[in-house]
PDB file of C-alpha atoms in Angstrom:
ATOM      1  CA  ASP F 259     -14.141 -25.145  11.944  1.00  0.00           C
ATOM      2  CA  VAL F 260     -12.472 -21.885  13.641  1.00  0.00           C
ATOM      3  CA  VAL F 261     -14.712 -19.891  15.620  1.00  0.00           C
ATOM      4  CA  LEU F 262     -14.822 -16.609  16.016  1.00  0.00           C
ATOM      5  CA  THR F 263     -17.529 -15.057  18.621  1.00  0.00           C
ATOM      6  CA  GLN F 264     -17.335 -11.204  17.850  1.00  0.00           C
ATOM      7  CA  THR F 265     -18.831  -9.014  21.218  1.00  0.00           C
ATOM      8  CA  PRO F 266     -20.988  -6.824  21.207  1.00  0.00           C
ATOM      9  CA  PRO F 267     -23.438  -7.120  18.691  1.00  0.00           C
ATOM     10  CA  THR F 268     -24.587  -4.037  18.878  1.00  0.00           C
ATOM     11  CA  LEU F 269     -22.996  -1.017  19.444  1.00  0.00           C
ATOM     12  CA  SER F 270     -24.217   2.389  19.463  1.00  0.00           C
ATOM     13  CA  ALA F 271     -22.563   5.449  20.052  1.00  0.00           C
ATOM     14  CA  THR F 272     -21.604   9.194  19.143  1.00  0.00           C
ATOM     15  CA  ILE F 273     -20.115  10.833  16.329  1.00  0.00           C
ATOM     16  CA  GLY F 274     -15.946  11.986  18.037  1.00  0.00           C
ATOM     17  CA  GLN F 275     -16.659   8.950  20.774  1.00  0.00           C
ATOM     18  CA  SER F 276     -14.016   5.900  20.532  1.00  0.00           C
ATOM     19  CA  VAL F 277     -15.164   2.067  20.288  1.00  0.00           C
ATOM     20  CA  SER F 278     -13.731  -0.951  20.441  1.00  0.00           C
ATOM     21  CA  ILE F 279     -14.711  -4.414  18.748  1.00  0.00           C
ATOM     22  CA  SER F 280     -13.476  -7.237  20.073  1.00  0.00           C
ATOM     23  CA  CYS F 281     -12.616 -10.806  18.414  1.00  0.00           C
ATOM     24  CA  ARG F 282     -12.179 -13.536  20.472  1.00  0.00           C
ATOM     25  CA  SER F 283     -11.314 -17.047  17.669  1.00  0.00           C
ATOM     26  CA  SER F 284     -11.782 -20.922  19.148  1.00  0.00           C
ATOM     27  CA  GLN F 285      -8.394 -21.353  18.482  1.00  0.00           C
ATOM     28  CA  SER F 286      -4.855 -19.756  17.499  1.00  0.00           C
ATOM     29  CA  LEU F 287      -4.803 -18.134  14.629  1.00  0.00           C
ATOM     30  CA  LEU F 288      -1.186 -18.414  14.220  1.00  0.00           C
ATOM     31  CA  HIS F 289       0.119 -19.282  11.455  1.00  0.00           C
ATOM     32  CA  SER F 290       3.262 -21.871  11.187  1.00  0.00           C
ATOM     33  CA  ASN F 291       4.966 -19.045   8.986  1.00  0.00           C
ATOM     34  CA  GLY F 292       4.667 -16.898  11.403  1.00  0.00           C
ATOM     35  CA  ASN F 293       1.413 -14.482  10.422  1.00  0.00           C
ATOM     36  CA  THR F 294      -1.697 -13.832  11.593  1.00  0.00           C
ATOM     37  CA  TYR F 295      -4.273 -14.496   8.696  1.00  0.00           C
ATOM     38  CA  LEU F 296      -7.019 -11.789  10.985  1.00  0.00           C
ATOM     39  CA  ASN F 297      -8.848  -9.907   9.068  1.00  0.00           C
ATOM     40  CA  TRP F 298     -11.600  -6.697   9.516  1.00  0.00           C
ATOM     41  CA  LEU F 299     -13.530  -5.404   7.011  1.00  0.00           C
ATOM     42  CA  LEU F 300     -16.743  -2.592   7.069  1.00  0.00           C
ATOM     43  CA  GLN F 301     -19.569  -3.548   5.614  1.00  0.00           C
ATOM     44  CA  ARG F 302     -22.437  -0.123   4.759  1.00  0.00           C
ATOM     45  CA  PRO F 303     -25.389  -0.703   3.960  1.00  0.00           C
ATOM     46  CA  GLY F 304     -26.343  -2.063   1.259  1.00  0.00           C
ATOM     47  CA  GLN F 305     -22.950  -2.664  -0.380  1.00  0.00           C
ATOM     48  CA  PRO F 306     -20.400  -4.155  -0.721  1.00  0.00           C
ATOM     49  CA  PRO F 307     -17.537  -5.566   2.603  1.00  0.00           C
ATOM     50  CA  GLN F 308     -14.222  -2.930   2.613  1.00  0.00           C
ATOM     51  CA  LEU F 309     -12.086  -4.437   3.984  1.00  0.00           C
ATOM     52  CA  LEU F 310     -10.635  -2.519   6.404  1.00  0.00           C
ATOM     53  CA  ILE F 311      -6.931  -4.574   8.707  1.00  0.00           C
ATOM     54  CA  TYR F 312      -5.452  -7.538   7.599  1.00  0.00           C
ATOM     55  CA  LEU F 313      -2.725  -8.797   8.836  1.00  0.00           C
ATOM     56  CA  VAL F 314      -3.905  -7.819  12.619  1.00  0.00           C
ATOM     57  CA  SER F 315      -2.521  -4.296  12.327  1.00  0.00           C
ATOM     58  CA  ARG F 316      -2.021  -3.590   9.075  1.00  0.00           C
ATOM     59  CA  LEU F 317      -4.214  -0.311   7.332  1.00  0.00           C
ATOM     60  CA  GLU F 318      -5.647  -1.851   3.934  1.00  0.00           C
ATOM     61  CA  SER F 319      -4.222   1.099   1.499  1.00  0.00           C
ATOM     62  CA  GLY F 320      -6.703   4.936   2.057  1.00  0.00           C
ATOM     63  CA  VAL F 321      -8.538   3.763   5.263  1.00  0.00           C
ATOM     64  CA  PRO F 322      -7.960   7.252   8.090  1.00  0.00           C
ATOM     65  CA  ASN F 323      -5.778   5.895  10.355  1.00  0.00           C
ATOM     66  CA  ARG F 324      -8.294   6.852  13.320  1.00  0.00           C
ATOM     67  CA  PHE F 325      -8.701   2.805  12.655  1.00  0.00           C
ATOM     68  CA  SER F 326      -6.323   0.156  14.720  1.00  0.00           C
ATOM     69  CA  GLY F 327      -6.020  -3.577  14.579  1.00  0.00           C
ATOM     70  CA  SER F 328      -3.963  -4.643  17.407  1.00  0.00           C
ATOM     71  CA  GLY F 329      -4.495  -8.528  19.664  1.00  0.00           C
ATOM     72  CA  SER F 330      -3.020 -11.771  19.587  1.00  0.00           C
ATOM     73  CA  GLY F 331      -3.284 -15.738  18.923  1.00  0.00           C
ATOM     74  CA  THR F 332      -7.379 -15.519  19.445  1.00  0.00           C
ATOM     75  CA  ASP F 333      -8.084 -12.381  21.007  1.00  0.00           C
ATOM     76  CA  PHE F 334      -8.585  -8.971  18.841  1.00  0.00           C
ATOM     77  CA  THR F 335      -9.436  -5.919  18.656  1.00  0.00           C
ATOM     78  CA  LEU F 336     -10.681  -3.997  16.393  1.00  0.00           C
ATOM     79  CA  LYS F 337     -10.608   0.283  18.191  1.00  0.00           C
ATOM     80  CA  ILE F 338     -12.038   2.947  15.944  1.00  0.00           C
ATOM     81  CA  SER F 339     -10.535   6.144  17.383  1.00  0.00           C
ATOM     82  CA  GLY F 340     -13.507   8.585  16.529  1.00  0.00           C
ATOM     83  CA  VAL F 341     -16.592   7.849  15.279  1.00  0.00           C
ATOM     84  CA  GLU F 342     -18.379   9.382  12.259  1.00  0.00           C
ATOM     85  CA  ALA F 343     -20.791   9.436  10.546  1.00  0.00           C
ATOM     86  CA  GLU F 344     -19.442   7.385   7.670  1.00  0.00           C
ATOM     87  CA  ASP F 345     -18.125   4.467   9.742  1.00  0.00           C
ATOM     88  CA  LEU F 346     -21.696   3.174  10.563  1.00  0.00           C
ATOM     89  CA  GLY F 347     -22.487  -0.727   9.216  1.00  0.00           C
ATOM     90  CA  VAL F 348     -21.556  -4.263  10.166  1.00  0.00           C
ATOM     91  CA  TYR F 349     -18.292  -4.737  11.043  1.00  0.00           C
ATOM     92  CA  TYR F 350     -16.820  -8.299  10.845  1.00  0.00           C
ATOM     93  CA  CYS F 351     -13.441 -10.318  11.561  1.00  0.00           C
ATOM     94  CA  VAL F 352     -12.102 -12.681   8.797  1.00  0.00           C
ATOM     95  CA  GLN F 353      -9.822 -14.938   9.666  1.00  0.00           C
ATOM     96  CA  SER F 354      -7.758 -17.510   7.312  1.00  0.00           C
ATOM     97  CA  THR F 355      -5.525 -19.096   8.597  1.00  0.00           C
ATOM     98  CA  HIS F 356      -6.677 -21.997   9.006  1.00  0.00           C
ATOM     99  CA  ALA F 357      -8.863 -23.721   6.055  1.00  0.00           C
ATOM    100  CA  PRO F 358     -12.245 -22.803   5.850  1.00  0.00           C
ATOM    101  CA  TRP F 359     -12.122 -19.490   5.975  1.00  0.00           C
ATOM    102  CA  THR F 360     -13.665 -18.399   8.787  1.00  0.00           C
ATOM    103  CA  PHE F 361     -16.316 -15.110   9.678  1.00  0.00           C
ATOM    104  CA  GLY F 362     -17.468 -13.606  13.000  1.00  0.00           C
ATOM    105  CA  GLY F 363     -21.577 -13.351  13.330  1.00  0.00           C
ATOM    106  CA  GLY F 364     -20.235  -8.884  12.760  1.00  0.00           C
ATOM    107  CA  THR F 365     -20.982  -6.224  15.380  1.00  0.00           C
ATOM    108  CA  LYS F 366     -23.402  -3.368  13.868  1.00  0.00           C
ATOM    109  CA  LEU F 367     -22.163   0.559  14.288  1.00  0.00           C
ATOM    110  CA  GLU F 368     -25.301   2.597  15.079  1.00  0.00           C
ATOM    111  CA  LEU F 369     -25.716   6.838  16.760  1.00  0.00           C
ATOM    112  CA  LYS F 370     -26.788   6.946  19.739  1.00  0.00           C
TER     113      LYS F 370
ATOM    114  CA  VAL Y 133      -9.045  -2.707 -10.080  1.00  0.00           C
ATOM    115  CA  GLN Y 134     -13.058  -4.162 -11.418  1.00  0.00           C
ATOM    116  CA  LEU Y 135     -14.682  -7.448 -10.467  1.00  0.00           C
ATOM    117  CA  VAL Y 136     -18.370  -8.050 -11.420  1.00  0.00           C
ATOM    118  CA  GLU Y 137     -21.251 -11.101 -11.461  1.00  0.00           C
ATOM    119  CA  SER Y 138     -23.830 -12.608 -12.870  1.00  0.00           C
ATOM    120  CA  GLY Y 139     -25.614 -14.814 -13.142  1.00  0.00           C
ATOM    121  CA  GLY Y 140     -27.644 -14.954 -10.279  1.00  0.00           C
ATOM    122  CA  GLY Y 141     -31.357 -14.887 -10.428  1.00  0.00           C
ATOM    123  CA  LEU Y 142     -34.734 -17.222  -8.851  1.00  0.00           C
ATOM    124  CA  VAL Y 143     -34.607 -21.340  -9.623  1.00  0.00           C
ATOM    125  CA  GLN Y 144     -36.011 -24.060  -8.005  1.00  0.00           C
ATOM    126  CA  PRO Y 145     -34.631 -27.020  -5.769  1.00  0.00           C
ATOM    127  CA  GLY Y 146     -32.921 -29.065  -6.900  1.00  0.00           C
ATOM    128  CA  LYS Y 147     -32.017 -27.688  -9.985  1.00  0.00           C
ATOM    129  CA  SER Y 148     -28.869 -26.389 -10.943  1.00  0.00           C
ATOM    130  CA  LEU Y 149     -27.194 -22.195 -11.846  1.00  0.00           C
ATOM    131  CA  LYS Y 150     -23.366 -20.884 -12.662  1.00  0.00           C
ATOM    132  CA  LEU Y 151     -22.230 -17.505 -11.380  1.00  0.00           C
ATOM    133  CA  SER Y 152     -19.976 -16.385 -13.447  1.00  0.00           C
ATOM    134  CA  CYS Y 153     -17.265 -12.907 -11.919  1.00  0.00           C
ATOM    135  CA  SER Y 154     -15.585 -11.046 -14.774  1.00  0.00           C
ATOM    136  CA  ALA Y 155     -12.585  -9.368 -13.406  1.00  0.00           C
ATOM    137  CA  SER Y 156     -10.513  -6.031 -15.111  1.00  0.00           C
ATOM    138  CA  GLY Y 157      -7.251  -3.778 -13.841  1.00  0.00           C
ATOM    139  CA  PHE Y 158      -5.441  -6.542 -12.459  1.00  0.00           C
ATOM    140  CA  THR Y 159      -3.427  -9.620 -13.690  1.00  0.00           C
ATOM    141  CA  PHE Y 160      -6.496 -12.345 -12.782  1.00  0.00           C
ATOM    142  CA  SER Y 161      -4.127 -15.270 -13.829  1.00  0.00           C
ATOM    143  CA  SER Y 162      -1.672 -13.985 -10.166  1.00  0.00           C
ATOM    144  CA  TYR Y 163      -4.275 -14.381  -7.785  1.00  0.00           C
ATOM    145  CA  GLY Y 164      -6.540 -16.986  -5.943  1.00  0.00           C
ATOM    146  CA  MET Y 165     -10.261 -15.642  -5.902  1.00  0.00           C
ATOM    147  CA  HIS Y 166     -13.227 -16.214  -3.102  1.00  0.00           C
ATOM    148  CA  TRP Y 167     -16.691 -16.466  -3.673  1.00  0.00           C
ATOM    149  CA  ILE Y 168     -18.072 -15.699  -0.440  1.00  0.00           C
ATOM    150  CA  ARG Y 169     -22.151 -15.511   0.419  1.00  0.00           C
ATOM    151  CA  GLN Y 170     -24.739 -13.170   2.514  1.00  0.00           C
ATOM    152  CA  ALA Y 171     -28.320 -14.817   3.334  1.00  0.00           C
ATOM    153  CA  PRO Y 172     -30.955 -11.915   3.773  1.00  0.00           C
ATOM    154  CA  GLY Y 173     -30.353  -9.649   6.755  1.00  0.00           C
ATOM    155  CA  LYS Y 174     -27.294 -11.910   7.986  1.00  0.00           C
ATOM    156  CA  GLY Y 175     -23.961 -12.715   8.244  1.00  0.00           C
ATOM    157  CA  LEU Y 176     -20.873 -13.271   5.556  1.00  0.00           C
ATOM    158  CA  ASP Y 177     -20.738 -16.709   4.856  1.00  0.00           C
ATOM    159  CA  TRP Y 178     -17.341 -18.271   3.298  1.00  0.00           C
ATOM    160  CA  VAL Y 179     -18.004 -20.672   0.453  1.00  0.00           C
ATOM    161  CA  ALA Y 180     -15.348 -21.785  -1.756  1.00  0.00           C
ATOM    162  CA  TYR Y 181     -11.802 -20.414  -2.683  1.00  0.00           C
ATOM    163  CA  ILE Y 182      -9.384 -22.082  -5.812  1.00  0.00           C
ATOM    164  CA  SER Y 183      -5.488 -20.608  -6.643  1.00  0.00           C
ATOM    165  CA  SER Y 184      -4.169 -19.216  -8.913  1.00  0.00           C
ATOM    166  CA  SER Y 185      -2.452 -22.453  -9.695  1.00  0.00           C
ATOM    167  CA  SER Y 186      -6.275 -23.711  -9.454  1.00  0.00           C
ATOM    168  CA  GLY Y 187      -6.116 -26.035  -6.295  1.00  0.00           C
ATOM    169  CA  THR Y 188     -10.022 -25.244  -4.657  1.00  0.00           C
ATOM    170  CA  VAL Y 189     -10.557 -25.851  -1.252  1.00  0.00           C
ATOM    171  CA  TYR Y 190     -15.026 -26.172  -0.454  1.00  0.00           C
ATOM    172  CA  ALA Y 191     -16.939 -25.010   2.980  1.00  0.00           C
ATOM    173  CA  ASP Y 192     -18.737 -28.009   4.369  1.00  0.00           C
ATOM    174  CA  ALA Y 193     -22.152 -26.782   3.880  1.00  0.00           C
ATOM    175  CA  VAL Y 194     -21.330 -26.675  -0.204  1.00  0.00           C
ATOM    176  CA  LYS Y 195     -18.867 -29.953  -0.736  1.00  0.00           C
ATOM    177  CA  GLY Y 196     -19.952 -31.642  -3.413  1.00  0.00           C
ATOM    178  CA  ARG Y 197     -22.153 -29.828  -4.656  1.00  0.00           C
ATOM    179  CA  PHE Y 198     -20.670 -26.446  -5.475  1.00  0.00           C
ATOM    180  CA  THR Y 199     -17.819 -25.692  -7.501  1.00  0.00           C
ATOM    181  CA  ILE Y 200     -15.411 -22.965  -7.802  1.00  0.00           C
ATOM    182  CA  SER Y 201     -13.659 -23.049 -11.098  1.00  0.00           C
ATOM    183  CA  ARG Y 202     -11.876 -20.261 -13.371  1.00  0.00           C
ATOM    184  CA  ASP Y 203     -10.727 -19.544 -17.159  1.00  0.00           C
ATOM    185  CA  ASN Y 204      -7.278 -17.637 -17.024  1.00  0.00           C
ATOM    186  CA  ALA Y 205      -8.204 -16.451 -21.116  1.00  0.00           C
ATOM    187  CA  LYS Y 206     -11.524 -14.814 -19.821  1.00  0.00           C
ATOM    188  CA  ASN Y 207     -10.068 -12.963 -17.118  1.00  0.00           C
ATOM    189  CA  THR Y 208     -13.265 -15.258 -15.751  1.00  0.00           C
ATOM    190  CA  LEU Y 209     -14.228 -16.621 -12.090  1.00  0.00           C
ATOM    191  CA  TYR Y 210     -17.084 -19.934 -11.449  1.00  0.00           C
ATOM    192  CA  LEU Y 211     -18.889 -21.302  -9.850  1.00  0.00           C
ATOM    193  CA  GLN Y 212     -21.966 -23.609 -10.392  1.00  0.00           C
ATOM    194  CA  LEU Y 213     -23.957 -24.577  -7.873  1.00  0.00           C
ATOM    195  CA  ASN Y 214     -26.248 -27.909  -8.282  1.00  0.00           C
ATOM    196  CA  SER Y 215     -28.443 -28.754  -6.022  1.00  0.00           C
ATOM    197  CA  LEU Y 216     -29.304 -26.528  -5.158  1.00  0.00           C
ATOM    198  CA  LYS Y 217     -31.535 -26.257  -1.684  1.00  0.00           C
ATOM    199  CA  SER Y 218     -33.755 -22.918   0.023  1.00  0.00           C
ATOM    200  CA  GLU Y 219     -30.568 -22.471   2.097  1.00  0.00           C
ATOM    201  CA  ASP Y 220     -28.252 -21.500  -0.762  1.00  0.00           C
ATOM    202  CA  THR Y 221     -30.479 -17.841  -0.986  1.00  0.00           C
ATOM    203  CA  ALA Y 222     -28.243 -15.188  -0.904  1.00  0.00           C
ATOM    204  CA  ILE Y 223     -26.272 -12.538  -2.974  1.00  0.00           C
ATOM    205  CA  TYR Y 224     -23.122 -14.569  -3.495  1.00  0.00           C
ATOM    206  CA  TYR Y 225     -19.031 -11.935  -3.471  1.00  0.00           C
ATOM    207  CA  CYS Y 226     -16.850 -12.551  -5.594  1.00  0.00           C
ATOM    208  CA  ALA Y 227     -13.152 -11.986  -4.018  1.00  0.00           C
ATOM    209  CA  ARG Y 228      -9.677 -11.521  -5.378  1.00  0.00           C
ATOM    210  CA  SER Y 229      -7.414 -13.350  -2.237  1.00  0.00           C
ATOM    211  CA  SER Y 230      -6.607 -10.934   0.421  1.00  0.00           C
ATOM    212  CA  LEU Y 231     -10.523  -9.662   0.590  1.00  0.00           C
ATOM    213  CA  GLN Y 232      -9.791  -7.132  -0.438  1.00  0.00           C
ATOM    214  CA  TRP Y 233     -11.468  -5.956  -3.013  1.00  0.00           C
ATOM    215  CA  TRP Y 234     -15.262  -7.655  -3.618  1.00  0.00           C
ATOM    216  CA  GLY Y 235     -17.354  -7.646  -6.500  1.00  0.00           C
ATOM    217  CA  GLN Y 236     -21.102  -5.791  -6.178  1.00  0.00           C
ATOM    218  CA  GLY Y 237     -22.744  -9.580  -5.345  1.00  0.00           C
ATOM    219  CA  VAL Y 238     -25.556 -11.086  -7.602  1.00  0.00           C
ATOM    220  CA  MET Y 239     -28.432 -12.670  -6.001  1.00  0.00           C
ATOM    221  CA  VAL Y 240     -29.676 -16.403  -6.292  1.00  0.00           C
ATOM    222  CA  THR Y 241     -32.728 -17.178  -5.342  1.00  0.00           C
ATOM    223  CA  VAL Y 242     -34.213 -20.401  -4.058  1.00  0.00           C
ATOM    224  CA  SER Y 243     -37.773 -21.051  -3.989  1.00  0.00           C
ATOM    225  CA  SER Y 244     -40.837 -23.010  -5.845  1.00  0.00           C
TER     226      SER Y 244
END
């Protein structure tokens, strides 16, 4: 199975600060069809996860453009340009290039 | 779009349980669906997927014990959980294929 390693496990930030989360895969997530199926989710406390980014860098409808995704192959990054209070929670990367789908271990974003 | 899970509860080890996920607001038969779980205080764990044509994929941890199915006439997704173990204790979420939509989740507790 594909292993996704997220770093850091915990991230402390002040409001307005820009932060990045890394997701590294144990194998390339480039599908034979040319797409890279790497998504980012945010789970706020007590809520189900919500989709932020799909196909590495495409912003889900309704998600603020302070969120951006980048990367290719095995290395991916989620960046938040100016953290807001509503961004606090746990971020997960998830891949669906290879069955079974797998999630990263999560990165908890908290206020400093 | 709305996804509503039901059927959770407290069950003894070795027993069975059947979860349901009622879908509305979209053409259910056209989409693949997932079950994803989250143990208390832990990260997300993909469980199973069923395609729009009813092809299925399972995580190794549940293969042979859990069965995912769907009834397109009832717009309902199911997860049959057999031979339950304490490590199956989790919130179980249903989600639409691209993880764009999630239910609120249903708690399954396996304990004697």
